[in-house]
Coordinates of C-alpha atoms and ligand atoms in Angstrom, one line a residue:
Chain A
X1 CA 18.2 24.0 0.0
X2 CA 19.9 25.0 3.3
X3 CA 18.2 23.6 6.4
X4 CA 20.5 25.2 8.8
X5 CA 21.4 24.0 12.3
X6 CA 18.7 22.9 14.7
X7 CA 18.8 26.2 16.7
X8 CA 18.7 28.2 13.4
X9 CA 15.6 26.2 12.3
X10 CA 13.9 26.6 15.6
X11 CA 14.4 30.3 15.4
X12 CA 12.0 30.3 12.4
X13 CA 9.3 28.6 14.4
X14 CA 7.0 30.6 16.6
X15 CA 7.3 29.9 20.3
X16 CA 5.4 31.5 23.2
X17 CA 8.0 31.4 26.0
X18 CA 6.5 29.9 29.2
X19 CA 7.4 31.0 32.7
X20 CA 8.9 27.8 33.8
X21 CA 10.3 24.5 32.5
X22 CA 7.8 21.8 31.8
X23 CA 10.6 19.2 31.8
X24 CA 12.7 17.9 34.7
X25 CA 15.4 15.3 34.8
X26 CA 16.3 13.2 37.8
X27 CA 20.1 13.6 37.2
X28 CA 21.1 10.7 39.5
X29 CA 18.7 8.3 37.8
X30 CA 19.7 9.5 34.4
X31 CA 23.4 8.9 35.2
X32 CA 22.7 5.5 36.7
X33 CA 20.7 4.4 33.7
X34 CA 22.9 6.1 31.1
X35 CA 19.9 8.0 29.6
X36 CA 21.9 11.0 28.4
X37 CA 23.0 9.7 25.0
X38 CA 19.5 8.4 24.2
X39 CA 17.8 11.7 25.0
X40 CA 20.4 13.6 22.9
X41 CA 19.7 11.4 19.9
X42 CA 15.9 11.0 19.9
X43 CA 14.9 14.6 20.6
X44 CA 14.3 16.2 17.2
X45 CA 14.8 19.7 18.8
X46 CA 18.1 18.8 20.6
X47 CA 16.6 19.9 23.9
X48 CA 18.9 17.6 25.9
X49 CA 22.7 17.9 26.0
X50 CA 25.0 16.0 28.3
X51 CA 27.9 18.0 29.7
X52 CA 31.3 16.6 30.4
X53 CA 30.3 16.1 34.0
X54 CA 27.5 13.8 32.9
X55 CA 24.7 16.3 33.9
X56 CA 22.0 16.7 31.3
X57 CA 21.1 20.3 30.4
X58 CA 17.6 21.0 29.3
X59 CA 16.9 23.7 26.7
X60 CA 13.1 23.4 27.4
X61 CA 12.2 26.5 25.5
X62 CA 13.1 24.7 22.2
X63 CA 10.7 21.8 22.9
X64 CA 8.3 20.9 20.1
X65 CA 6.1 19.0 22.5
X66 CA 6.1 15.7 20.6
X67 CA 6.4 13.4 23.6
X68 CA 9.2 11.2 22.2
X69 CA 11.5 11.7 25.2
X70 CA 8.6 10.8 27.6
X71 CA 7.8 7.6 25.7
X72 CA 11.4 6.4 25.5
X73 CA 13.2 7.6 28.6
X74 CA 13.8 4.9 31.2
X75 CA 11.2 5.0 33.9
X76 CA 12.0 7.5 36.7
X77 CA 14.3 9.7 34.6
X78 CA 11.9 12.3 33.3
X79 CA 9.1 14.4 34.5
X80 CA 7.5 15.8 31.4
X81 CA 4.1 17.6 31.1
X82 CA 2.7 19.9 28.5
X83 CA 3.7 23.5 29.1
X84 CA 1.1 25.8 30.7
X85 CA -1.9 26.8 28.5
X86 CA -0.9 29.2 25.7
X87 CA 2.8 28.6 26.2
X88 CA 5.3 26.7 24.0
X89 CA 5.4 25.9 20.3
X90 CA 2.8 27.7 18.1
X91 CA 2.9 26.3 14.6
X92 CA 2.0 28.7 11.8
X93 CA 1.8 25.9 9.2
X94 CA 1.7 22.5 11.0
Chain B
X1 CA -26.5 17.3 38.6
X2 CA -25.5 21.0 38.5
X3 CA -23.4 21.5 35.4
X4 CA -21.7 24.4 33.6
X5 CA -22.0 22.7 30.2
X6 CA -23.7 19.6 28.8
X7 CA -20.4 18.6 27.2
X8 CA -16.7 19.6 27.6
X9 CA -14.4 18.7 24.8
X10 CA -10.7 18.6 25.6
X11 CA -8.5 19.4 22.6
X12 CA -9.4 21.4 19.4
X13 CA -7.8 19.1 16.8
X14 CA -9.8 17.5 14.1
X15 CA -11.5 15.1 16.5
X16 CA -12.4 17.7 19.1
X17 CA -13.6 20.3 16.6
X18 CA -15.9 17.8 14.8
X19 CA -17.3 16.5 18.1
X20 CA -17.9 20.1 19.4
X21 CA -19.5 21.2 16.1
X22 CA -21.8 18.2 16.0
X23 CA -23.0 18.5 19.6
X24 CA -23.4 22.3 19.4
X25 CA -25.4 21.9 16.1
X26 CA -27.6 19.4 18.0
X27 CA -28.4 22.1 20.5
X28 CA -26.2 21.1 23.4
X29 CA -24.2 23.5 25.4
X30 CA -20.5 22.8 24.5
X31 CA -17.2 24.0 25.8
X32 CA -14.2 23.3 23.6
X33 CA -10.9 23.7 25.5
X34 CA -7.6 24.0 23.7
X35 CA -4.1 24.4 25.3
X36 CA -2.7 26.3 22.3
X37 CA -2.9 30.1 22.6
X38 CA -5.0 29.8 19.4
X39 CA -6.8 26.9 17.9
X40 CA -4.3 25.2 15.5
X41 CA -1.1 26.3 17.3
X42 CA -0.2 22.8 18.4
X43 CA -1.4 20.9 15.4
X44 CA 1.0 19.1 13.1
X45 CA 0.3 16.4 10.6
X46 CA 1.9 15.0 7.4
X47 CA -1.0 16.6 5.6
X48 CA -3.0 14.4 3.3
X49 CA -6.6 14.5 4.5
X50 CA -9.0 11.9 3.0
X51 CA -11.8 14.4 2.9
X52 CA -15.0 12.7 2.0
X53 CA -16.1 12.5 5.6
X54 CA -15.4 16.3 6.0
X55 CA -17.8 17.0 3.2
X56 CA -20.5 15.1 5.1
X57 CA -19.9 17.2 8.2
X58 CA -19.3 20.6 6.6
X59 CA -21.2 20.8 3.3
X60 CA -19.1 22.7 0.9
X61 CA -15.9 21.8 2.8
X62 CA -13.7 21.9 -0.3
X63 CA -14.8 25.4 -1.3
X64 CA -14.9 26.9 2.2
X65 CA -12.1 25.3 4.2
X66 CA -8.4 26.3 3.8
X67 CA -7.3 23.2 1.8
X68 CA -4.1 23.3 -0.3
X69 CA -4.2 20.9 -3.3
X70 CA -6.4 18.0 -4.4
X71 CA -4.1 15.0 -4.5
X72 CA -4.5 13.3 -7.9
X73 CA -1.0 11.8 -8.1
X74 CA 0.3 9.3 -5.6
X75 CA 3.8 7.9 -5.7
X76 CA 5.1 4.9 -3.8
X77 CA 8.9 5.3 -3.7
X78 CA 11.4 2.7 -2.8
X79 CA 14.5 4.6 -1.9
X80 CA 17.9 2.9 -1.8
X81 CA 21.3 4.4 -1.2
X82 CA 22.0 4.7 -4.9
X83 CA 18.7 4.1 -6.7
X84 CA 15.1 5.3 -6.5
X85 CA 12.2 3.1 -7.8
X86 CA 8.8 4.7 -8.1
X87 CA 5.3 3.5 -8.7
X88 CA 3.8 6.6 -10.0
X89 CA 0.0 6.7 -10.1
X90 CA -1.9 9.7 -11.5
X91 CA -5.6 9.5 -12.1
X92 CA -8.2 12.1 -13.0
X93 CA -10.8 10.0 -11.1
X94 CA -9.1 11.0 -7.9
X95 CA -10.1 14.6 -8.6
X96 CA -13.7 13.9 -9.6
X97 CA -14.9 13.8 -6.9
X98 CA -12.0 15.0 -4.9
X99 CA -10.9 12.2 -2.6
X100 CA -7.9 13.7 -0.8
X101 CA -6.5 17.1 -0.2
X102 CA -3.2 18.4 1.3
X103 CA -3.7 20.6 4.3
X104 CA -1.6 22.6 6.7
X105 CA -3.1 22.0 10.1
X106 CA -2.5 25.3 11.8
X107 CA -4.8 26.8 9.2
X108 CA -7.3 24.0 9.0
X109 CA -7.8 23.7 12.7
X110 CA -8.3 27.5 13.1
X111 CA -11.1 27.2 10.5
X112 CA -12.6 24.2 12.2
X113 CA -12.6 26.2 15.5
X114 CA -14.5 29.0 13.8
X115 CA -17.1 26.5 12.6
X116 CA -17.6 25.4 16.2
X117 CA -18.1 28.9 17.3
X118 CA -20.5 29.6 14.5
X119 CA -22.5 26.4 15.6
X120 CA -22.8 27.9 19.1
X121 CA -20.0 26.1 21.0
X122 CA -17.8 28.1 23.4
X123 CA -14.2 27.9 22.3
X124 CA -11.6 28.5 25.0
X125 CA -8.0 28.4 23.7
X126 CA -4.9 29.0 25.9
X127 CA -6.2 26.6 28.6
X128 CA -4.5 23.4 29.6
X129 CA -6.8 20.8 31.1
X130 CA -4.6 19.3 33.8
X131 CA -7.0 16.8 35.4
X132 CA -10.4 15.2 35.2
X133 CA -12.8 15.7 38.1
X134 CA -13.6 12.2 39.3
X135 CA -16.0 10.9 41.9
X136 CA -16.2 7.1 42.4
X137 CA -15.0 6.4 38.9
X138 CA -17.5 8.8 37.4
X139 CA -16.1 11.7 35.4
X140 CA -17.8 15.0 36.5
X141 CA -15.8 17.6 34.6
X142 CA -12.3 19.0 34.1
X143 CA -9.8 21.0 36.1
X144 CA -7.4 23.6 34.8
X145 CA -5.3 25.2 37.6
X146 CA -7.7 26.6 40.1
X147 CA -10.7 26.4 37.8
X148 CA -13.1 23.5 37.8
X149 CA -15.8 23.0 35.3
X150 CA -18.6 20.5 35.4
X151 CA -20.5 18.7 32.7
X152 CA -22.5 15.6 31.9
X153 CA -19.9 14.2 29.5
X154 CA -16.2 14.9 28.8
X155 CA -15.0 14.2 25.3
X156 CA -11.3 13.5 25.4
X157 CA -9.8 14.6 22.1
X158 CA -6.4 15.5 23.4
X159 CA -4.4 13.5 20.8
X160 CA -1.8 10.8 20.8
X161 CA -0.2 11.7 24.2
X162 CA -3.7 11.8 25.9
X163 CA -2.8 12.7 29.4
X164 CA -6.5 13.0 30.2
X165 CA -7.1 9.3 29.6
X166 CA -3.7 8.3 31.1
X167 CA -4.1 10.3 34.3
X168 CA -7.6 9.0 34.9
X169 CA -6.1 5.5 34.7
X170 CA -8.2 4.6 31.6
X171 CA -5.2 4.0 29.3
X172 CA -1.7 2.9 30.1
X173 CA 1.0 4.5 28.0
X174 CA 1.4 2.7 24.7
X175 CA 4.5 0.7 24.1
X176 CA 7.1 2.4 21.9
X177 CA 6.6 0.0 19.0
X178 CA 3.1 1.4 18.7
X179 CA 4.3 4.9 18.4
X180 CA 6.3 6.8 15.7
X181 CA 8.0 10.1 15.7
X182 CA 7.2 12.4 12.8
X183 CA 9.9 15.0 12.0
X184 CA 8.7 17.4 9.4
X185 CA 9.8 20.5 7.5
X186 CA 7.6 22.9 5.5
X187 CA 9.5 24.4 2.6
X188 CA 8.4 27.4 0.6
X189 CA 8.5 27.1 -3.2
X190 CA 6.5 29.0 -5.8
X191 CA 3.4 27.6 -7.3
X192 CA 4.7 27.1 -10.8
X193 CA 8.0 25.5 -9.6
X194 CA 6.0 23.0 -7.6
X195 CA 3.8 22.2 -10.6
X196 CA 6.8 21.7 -12.8
X197 CA 8.8 19.6 -10.5
X198 CA 5.9 17.4 -9.4
X199 CA 4.5 17.0 -12.9
X200 CA 1.2 18.6 -12.0
X201 CA -1.3 19.9 -14.6
X202 CA -1.5 23.6 -14.0
X203 CA -5.2 24.1 -14.8
X204 CA -7.3 22.6 -12.0
X205 CA -9.2 19.6 -13.2
X206 CA -10.2 18.8 -9.6
X207 CA -13.3 20.8 -9.0
X208 CA -11.3 24.0 -9.5
X209 CA -8.7 23.1 -6.9
X210 CA -5.0 23.1 -7.8
X211 CA -3.8 19.5 -8.2
X212 CA -1.1 18.0 -6.0
X213 CA 1.1 15.0 -5.5
X214 CA 1.8 12.8 -2.5
X215 CA 4.9 10.6 -2.1
X216 CA 5.2 7.8 0.4
X217 CA 8.8 6.7 0.6
X218 CA 10.1 3.5 2.1
X219 CA 13.6 2.0 2.4
X220 CA 16.9 3.6 2.9
X221 CA 15.3 7.0 3.8
X222 CA 15.1 5.9 7.4
X223 CA 18.4 4.0 7.4
X224 CA 16.6 0.8 8.3
X225 CA 14.5 2.3 11.1
X226 CA 10.9 1.2 10.8
X227 CA 8.8 3.9 9.2
X228 CA 9.1 5.9 6.1
X229 CA 9.2 9.3 4.4
X230 CA 6.5 11.5 3.0
X231 CA 6.5 14.5 0.7
X232 CA 3.3 16.3 0.0
X233 CA 2.7 19.4 -2.2
X234 CA 0.8 22.3 -0.7
X235 CA -0.2 25.3 -2.8
X236 CA 3.1 27.2 -2.3
X237 CA 5.1 24.9 -0.1
X238 CA 6.1 21.2 0.3
X239 CA 5.6 19.2 3.5
X240 CA 8.4 16.7 3.8
X241 CA 9.6 14.5 6.6
X242 CA 10.0 11.1 8.2
X243 CA 8.0 8.9 10.4
X244 CA 10.3 6.8 12.7
X245 CA 9.0 3.9 14.9
X246 CA 10.1 4.7 18.4
X247 CA 11.3 1.2 19.4
X248 CA 13.5 1.1 16.3
X249 CA 14.7 4.6 16.7
X250 CA 15.9 3.9 20.2
X251 CA 17.5 0.7 19.2
X252 CA 19.2 2.0 16.1
X253 CA 21.6 4.4 17.6
X254 CA 20.5 7.0 15.0
X255 CA 19.8 10.6 15.7
X256 CA 16.3 11.7 14.7
X257 CA 17.2 15.0 13.2
X258 CA 20.1 13.6 11.3
X259 CA 17.8 11.0 9.6
X260 CA 15.5 13.8 8.6
X261 CA 18.3 15.9 7.1
X262 CA 19.8 12.9 5.3
X263 CA 16.4 12.3 3.7
X264 CA 16.0 15.8 2.5
X265 CA 19.6 15.9 1.2
X266 CA 19.3 12.6 -0.7
X267 CA 20.3 13.3 -4.3
X268 CA 17.0 12.1 -5.6
X269 CA 15.0 14.3 -3.2
X270 CA 17.1 17.4 -3.0
X271 CA 16.2 18.5 -6.5
X272 CA 12.6 18.8 -5.6
X273 CA 13.4 21.3 -2.9
X274 CA 16.2 23.2 -4.6
X275 CA 16.0 26.9 -4.0
X276 CA 13.3 26.5 -1.4
X277 CA 13.2 28.2 1.9
X278 CA 12.5 26.5 5.2
X279 CA 9.3 27.9 6.7
X280 CA 8.9 25.6 9.7
X281 CA 10.5 22.6 11.4
X282 CA 8.3 20.5 13.6
X283 CA 7.7 17.2 15.3
X284 CA 4.7 15.1 16.6
X285 CA 4.1 11.5 17.5
X286 CA 1.7 9.4 15.6
X287 CA -0.1 6.2 16.7
X288 CA 0.9 3.2 14.6
X289 CA -0.4 0.2 16.5
X290 CA -3.7 -0.1 14.6
X291 CA -6.4 -2.2 16.2
X292 CA -4.2 -3.0 19.1
X293 CA -4.2 0.6 20.3
X294 CA -7.9 1.1 20.2
X295 CA -9.2 0.5 23.7
X296 CA -10.9 2.1 26.7
X297 CA -13.3 4.2 24.5
X298 CA -15.9 4.8 27.1
X299 CA -16.0 5.4 30.9
X300 CA -18.7 6.8 33.1
X301 CA -19.1 10.4 31.8
X302 CA -16.3 10.2 29.3
X303 CA -15.7 9.2 25.7
X304 CA -12.4 9.1 23.8
X305 CA -12.1 10.2 20.2
X306 CA -9.4 10.5 17.5
X307 CA -5.8 9.7 18.4
X308 CA -6.6 9.9 22.1
X309 CA -8.5 6.7 21.4
X310 CA -5.5 5.2 19.5
X311 CA -7.2 5.7 16.1
X312 CA -4.6 6.0 13.3
X313 CA -3.6 3.8 10.4
X314 CA -0.3 3.4 8.6
X315 CA -0.5 0.9 5.8
X316 CA 2.9 1.9 4.3
X317 CA 1.0 3.4 1.4
X318 CA -1.1 5.8 3.3
X319 CA -1.0 7.4 6.7
X320 CA -4.5 8.2 8.1
X321 CA -5.5 9.8 11.3
X322 CA -7.4 12.9 10.5
X323 CA -10.3 11.2 8.7
X324 CA -10.5 8.6 11.5
X325 CA -10.5 11.4 14.0
X326 CA -13.4 13.0 12.2
X327 CA -15.3 9.7 11.8
X328 CA -14.9 8.8 15.4
X329 CA -16.0 12.2 16.6
X330 CA -19.1 11.9 14.4
X331 CA -20.0 8.6 15.9
X332 CA -19.3 9.8 19.5
X333 CA -21.3 13.0 19.1
X334 CA -24.4 11.0 18.0
X335 CA -24.1 8.7 21.0
X336 CA -23.4 11.5 23.5
X337 CA -26.4 13.3 22.2
X338 CA -28.6 10.2 22.6
X339 CA -27.2 9.6 26.1
X340 CA -28.0 13.2 27.1
X341 CA -31.5 12.9 25.7
X342 CA -32.0 9.7 27.7
X343 CA -30.4 11.3 30.8
X344 CA -28.0 8.4 31.2
X345 CA -24.3 9.3 30.7
X346 CA -23.1 6.3 32.7
X347 CA -20.8 3.8 30.9
X348 CA -23.9 1.9 29.9
X349 CA -25.6 5.0 28.6
X350 CA -22.5 5.8 26.4
X351 CA -21.7 2.3 25.4
X352 CA -23.5 2.5 22.1
X353 CA -20.4 4.6 20.9
X354 CA -18.3 1.5 20.7
X355 CA -20.7 -0.4 18.5
X356 CA -21.3 2.7 16.4
X357 CA -17.6 3.2 15.9
X358 CA -17.1 -0.4 15.0
X359 CA -19.9 -0.2 12.4
X360 CA -18.5 3.1 10.9
X361 CA -15.8 3.3 8.2
X362 CA -13.4 4.0 11.0
X363 CA -13.9 0.7 12.8
X364 CA -14.2 -1.2 9.6
X365 CA -10.9 0.1 8.2
X366 CA -9.1 -0.5 11.5
X367 CA -10.3 -4.1 11.3
X368 CA -9.4 -4.5 7.7
X369 CA -5.8 -3.3 8.3
X370 CA -5.4 -5.1 11.6
X371 CA -2.5 -7.1 10.3
X372 CA -0.7 -4.1 8.8
X373 CA 1.4 -3.1 11.8
X374 CA 2.9 -6.6 12.1
X375 CA 3.5 -6.8 8.4
X376 CA 5.3 -3.4 8.4
X377 CA 7.4 -4.4 11.4
X378 CA 9.0 -7.1 9.2
X379 CA 12.2 -5.4 8.0
X380 CA 12.2 -6.7 4.5
X381 CA 9.6 -4.2 3.4
X382 CA 12.0 -1.4 4.5
X383 CA 15.4 -2.8 3.7
X384 CA 15.4 -5.4 1.0
X385 CA 12.7 -4.9 -1.5
X386 CA 13.8 -1.6 -2.8
X387 CA 17.3 -2.8 -3.8
X388 CA 15.7 -6.0 -5.3
X389 CA 13.3 -3.9 -7.5
X390 CA 16.2 -1.7 -8.5
X391 CA 18.3 -4.7 -9.5
X392 CA 15.4 -6.1 -11.7
X393 CA 15.1 -2.7 -13.5
X394 CA 18.9 -2.4 -13.7
X395 CA 18.9 -5.7 -15.5
X396 CA 16.3 -4.4 -17.9
X397 CA 17.7 -1.0 -18.7
X398 CA 21.4 -1.5 -18.3
X399 CA 22.2 -2.5 -21.9
X400 CA 25.8 -3.2 -21.4
X401 CA 26.3 -5.2 -24.6
X402 CA 26.0 -8.5 -22.6
X403 CA 23.3 -10.8 -24.1
X404 CA 19.8 -9.9 -22.9
X405 CA 17.9 -12.3 -20.7
X406 CA 14.1 -12.6 -20.5
X407 CA 12.5 -10.5 -17.7
X408 CA 11.7 -13.5 -15.6
X409 CA 15.3 -14.6 -15.7
X410 CA 16.5 -11.2 -14.8
X411 CA 14.1 -11.0 -11.9
X412 CA 15.1 -14.5 -10.7
X413 CA 18.8 -13.6 -10.8
X414 CA 18.0 -10.4 -8.9
X415 CA 16.2 -12.4 -6.2
X416 CA 19.1 -14.9 -6.0
X417 CA 21.6 -12.1 -5.4
X418 CA 19.4 -10.4 -2.8
X419 CA 18.9 -11.5 0.8
X420 CA 15.3 -12.1 0.0
X421 CA 14.6 -15.7 -0.8
X422 CA 11.9 -16.8 -3.1
X423 CA 10.0 -18.3 -0.2
X424 CA 10.2 -15.0 1.6
X425 CA 8.9 -13.3 -1.5
X426 CA 5.9 -15.6 -1.6
X427 CA 5.3 -15.4 2.1
X428 CA 5.5 -11.6 2.1
X429 CA 3.2 -11.3 -0.9
X430 CA 0.7 -13.5 0.9
X431 CA 1.1 -11.4 4.1
X432 CA 0.7 -8.2 2.1
X433 CA -2.5 -9.5 0.6
X434 CA -3.8 -10.3 4.0
X435 CA -2.6 -7.2 5.7
X436 CA -3.2 -4.4 3.2
Ligands
LIG501 C1 4.3 13.3 10.8 C2 2.8 12.9 10.8 C3 2.2 12.7 9.6 C4 0.9 12.3 9.5 N1 0.3 12.2 8.3 C5 -1.0 12.1 8.2 C6 -1.7 12.2 6.9 O1 -1.0 12.4 5.9 N2 -3.0 12.0 6.9 C7 -3.7 11.8 8.0 O2 -5.0 11.7 7.9 N3 -3.2 11.7 9.2 C8 -1.8 11.9 9.3 N4 -1.2 11.9 10.6 C9 -2.0 11.6 11.8 C10 -2.9 12.8 12.1 O3 -2.2 13.9 12.2 C11 -3.5 12.5 13.5 O4 -4.0 11.3 13.6 C12 -4.6 13.5 13.8 O5 -4.1 14.8 13.9 C13 -5.3 13.2 15.1 O6 -6.3 14.2 15.4 P1 -6.8 14.4 16.8 O7 -7.8 15.5 16.7 O8 -7.2 13.2 17.4 O9 -5.6 14.9 17.7 P2 -4.6 16.2 17.5 O10 -4.6 16.7 16.1 O11 -3.3 15.8 18.1 O12 -5.3 17.3 18.4 C14 -5.3 17.2 19.8 C15 -5.5 18.6 20.4 O13 -5.7 18.6 21.8 C16 -5.0 19.6 22.4 N5 -4.7 19.2 23.8 C17 -3.9 18.1 24.1 N6 -3.9 18.0 25.5 C18 -4.7 19.0 25.9 C19 -5.1 19.4 27.3 N7 -4.7 18.7 28.3 N8 -5.8 20.5 27.4 C20 -6.2 21.2 26.3 N9 -5.9 20.9 25.1 C21 -5.2 19.8 24.9 C22 -3.7 19.8 21.5 O14 -3.1 21.0 21.7 C23 -4.3 19.6 20.1 O15 -4.8 20.7 19.6 C24 0.1 12.2 10.7 C25 0.7 12.4 11.9 C26 2.1 12.8 12.0 C27 2.7 13.1 13.3
LIG502 S1 8.9 16.4 23.7 FE1 10.0 16.1 21.8 S2 10.9 18.0 21.3 FE2 10.3 18.1 23.5 S3 12.1 17.5 24.6 FE3 10.9 15.7 24.3 S4 11.7 14.8 22.4 FE4 12.4 16.9 22.5

């Protein structure tokens, strides 16, 4: 059984694209606390990727809204809220 | 007080739908607000619903609701890197009466939402409640963007991340060791393939429902991260994934999605899924702290139900949250109705909910399993017992022409070779008896 890459998998999920990101990273705090590698690992949807310059890119449209990053990020690094009503992941099976 | 509704329920999961349904049935005016564009959009669970409580709330539940299979076969699997030891328990009694069913939450929750509407509740999907309206510590209603709605009682049923309770200062965020990440795939397979691979009788002996199997997997499936795997059969798909304790996941250096993939690719798991097609990949947190997480159930004008109140139980053998969500909502609805009748929705007026919850099966089970989280945190359960069991069986079945030893001796030799000492074994057996 082929699972496919994470982006391939997520393309099978249904998402209602929101108007704006529901996630913000304080880049300075993230750099200072070395949060990049942690966020890359723990997010099951690979929303976070750290570039060679150390900045964290956020592919927020892929978010599964689990809340793992919020629970594990060092304090001050993340601002994370649920997306606006009706936006975001829309499971067909669950 | 001028109100728009008697009760506003935030979140149309199992807990919210049951609360809204019960209160609407009692004749209260109820608004059920859900942030998903449709009820069920945001719902994700492993999928075994212990359904007796649902039958109480919705008579004919098993015939009417979109359930998948009646679970009549449970397997506890110890997975090691090169062996797989199973305790395989199939029992016709689990189907008569049906005790547990597999469900897909997007479908189940949509049906529950319809029941709320039929009972007279107003269901409002696509709306994110972003604040509580508070006055001197008393909850007066909810806010969503520019809209403000007032009520006598807010029922917070917004799940494990409950921002409603958090923002109102009623609950601090839970520590990572009390939370676990569930990463799950739903894989399409045809009905007969599922029945053949999971050893399920084809003709339904479980009240006409198709029969199904549920695997709980511990050991190497998480590479030592606290948690475990699950694999549940639906009618025409398999729900499979891992539950990973957050503190351990952070510490371990492992990548969540890689652990999930490694589990599905394991050579003893992959054959179950061969030829299947991935339908959906999802993730959700689950509360794992047991009794320690249940707190702050009542505030003036507010009650917490389901996982918003920290209600979920992982015993290693079963993951339960949906039935506790339903049970807590049932208890809360009764107390809210009584408080409305008495005209007292202060903390004192709603306080009977705490006692009612404690007296219900929810409170009793949380109490019974209060030692389970600490027991499961001990790593032996995850790392050492699987290989030990495999070594015992290896000694029995590996007839390599060396002279046979009695089973007891084989077992003793296996313990000797394993990092588990006899005293640990005794201590853990005692702890297991007390915790589970
Ligand atoms: C991987 C995994 C496996 C599990 N396996 C099982 C199992 O096999 N059996 C079992 O019984 N339990 C299991 N559980 C636990 C179970 O899924 C939960 O305990 C249960 O779903 C909790 O129900 P709830 O109604 O309290 O919350 P939820 O089901 O989370 O519902 C909360 C609802 O509130 C909505 N919401 C949240 N915030 C807002 C807001 N601000 N405004 C409007 N709406 C909002 C959400 O969109 C959602 O619909 C599992 C959980 C996971 C993650
Ligand atoms: S909420 Fe979950 S899926 Fe979304 S970014 Fe955070 S960890 Fe990733």
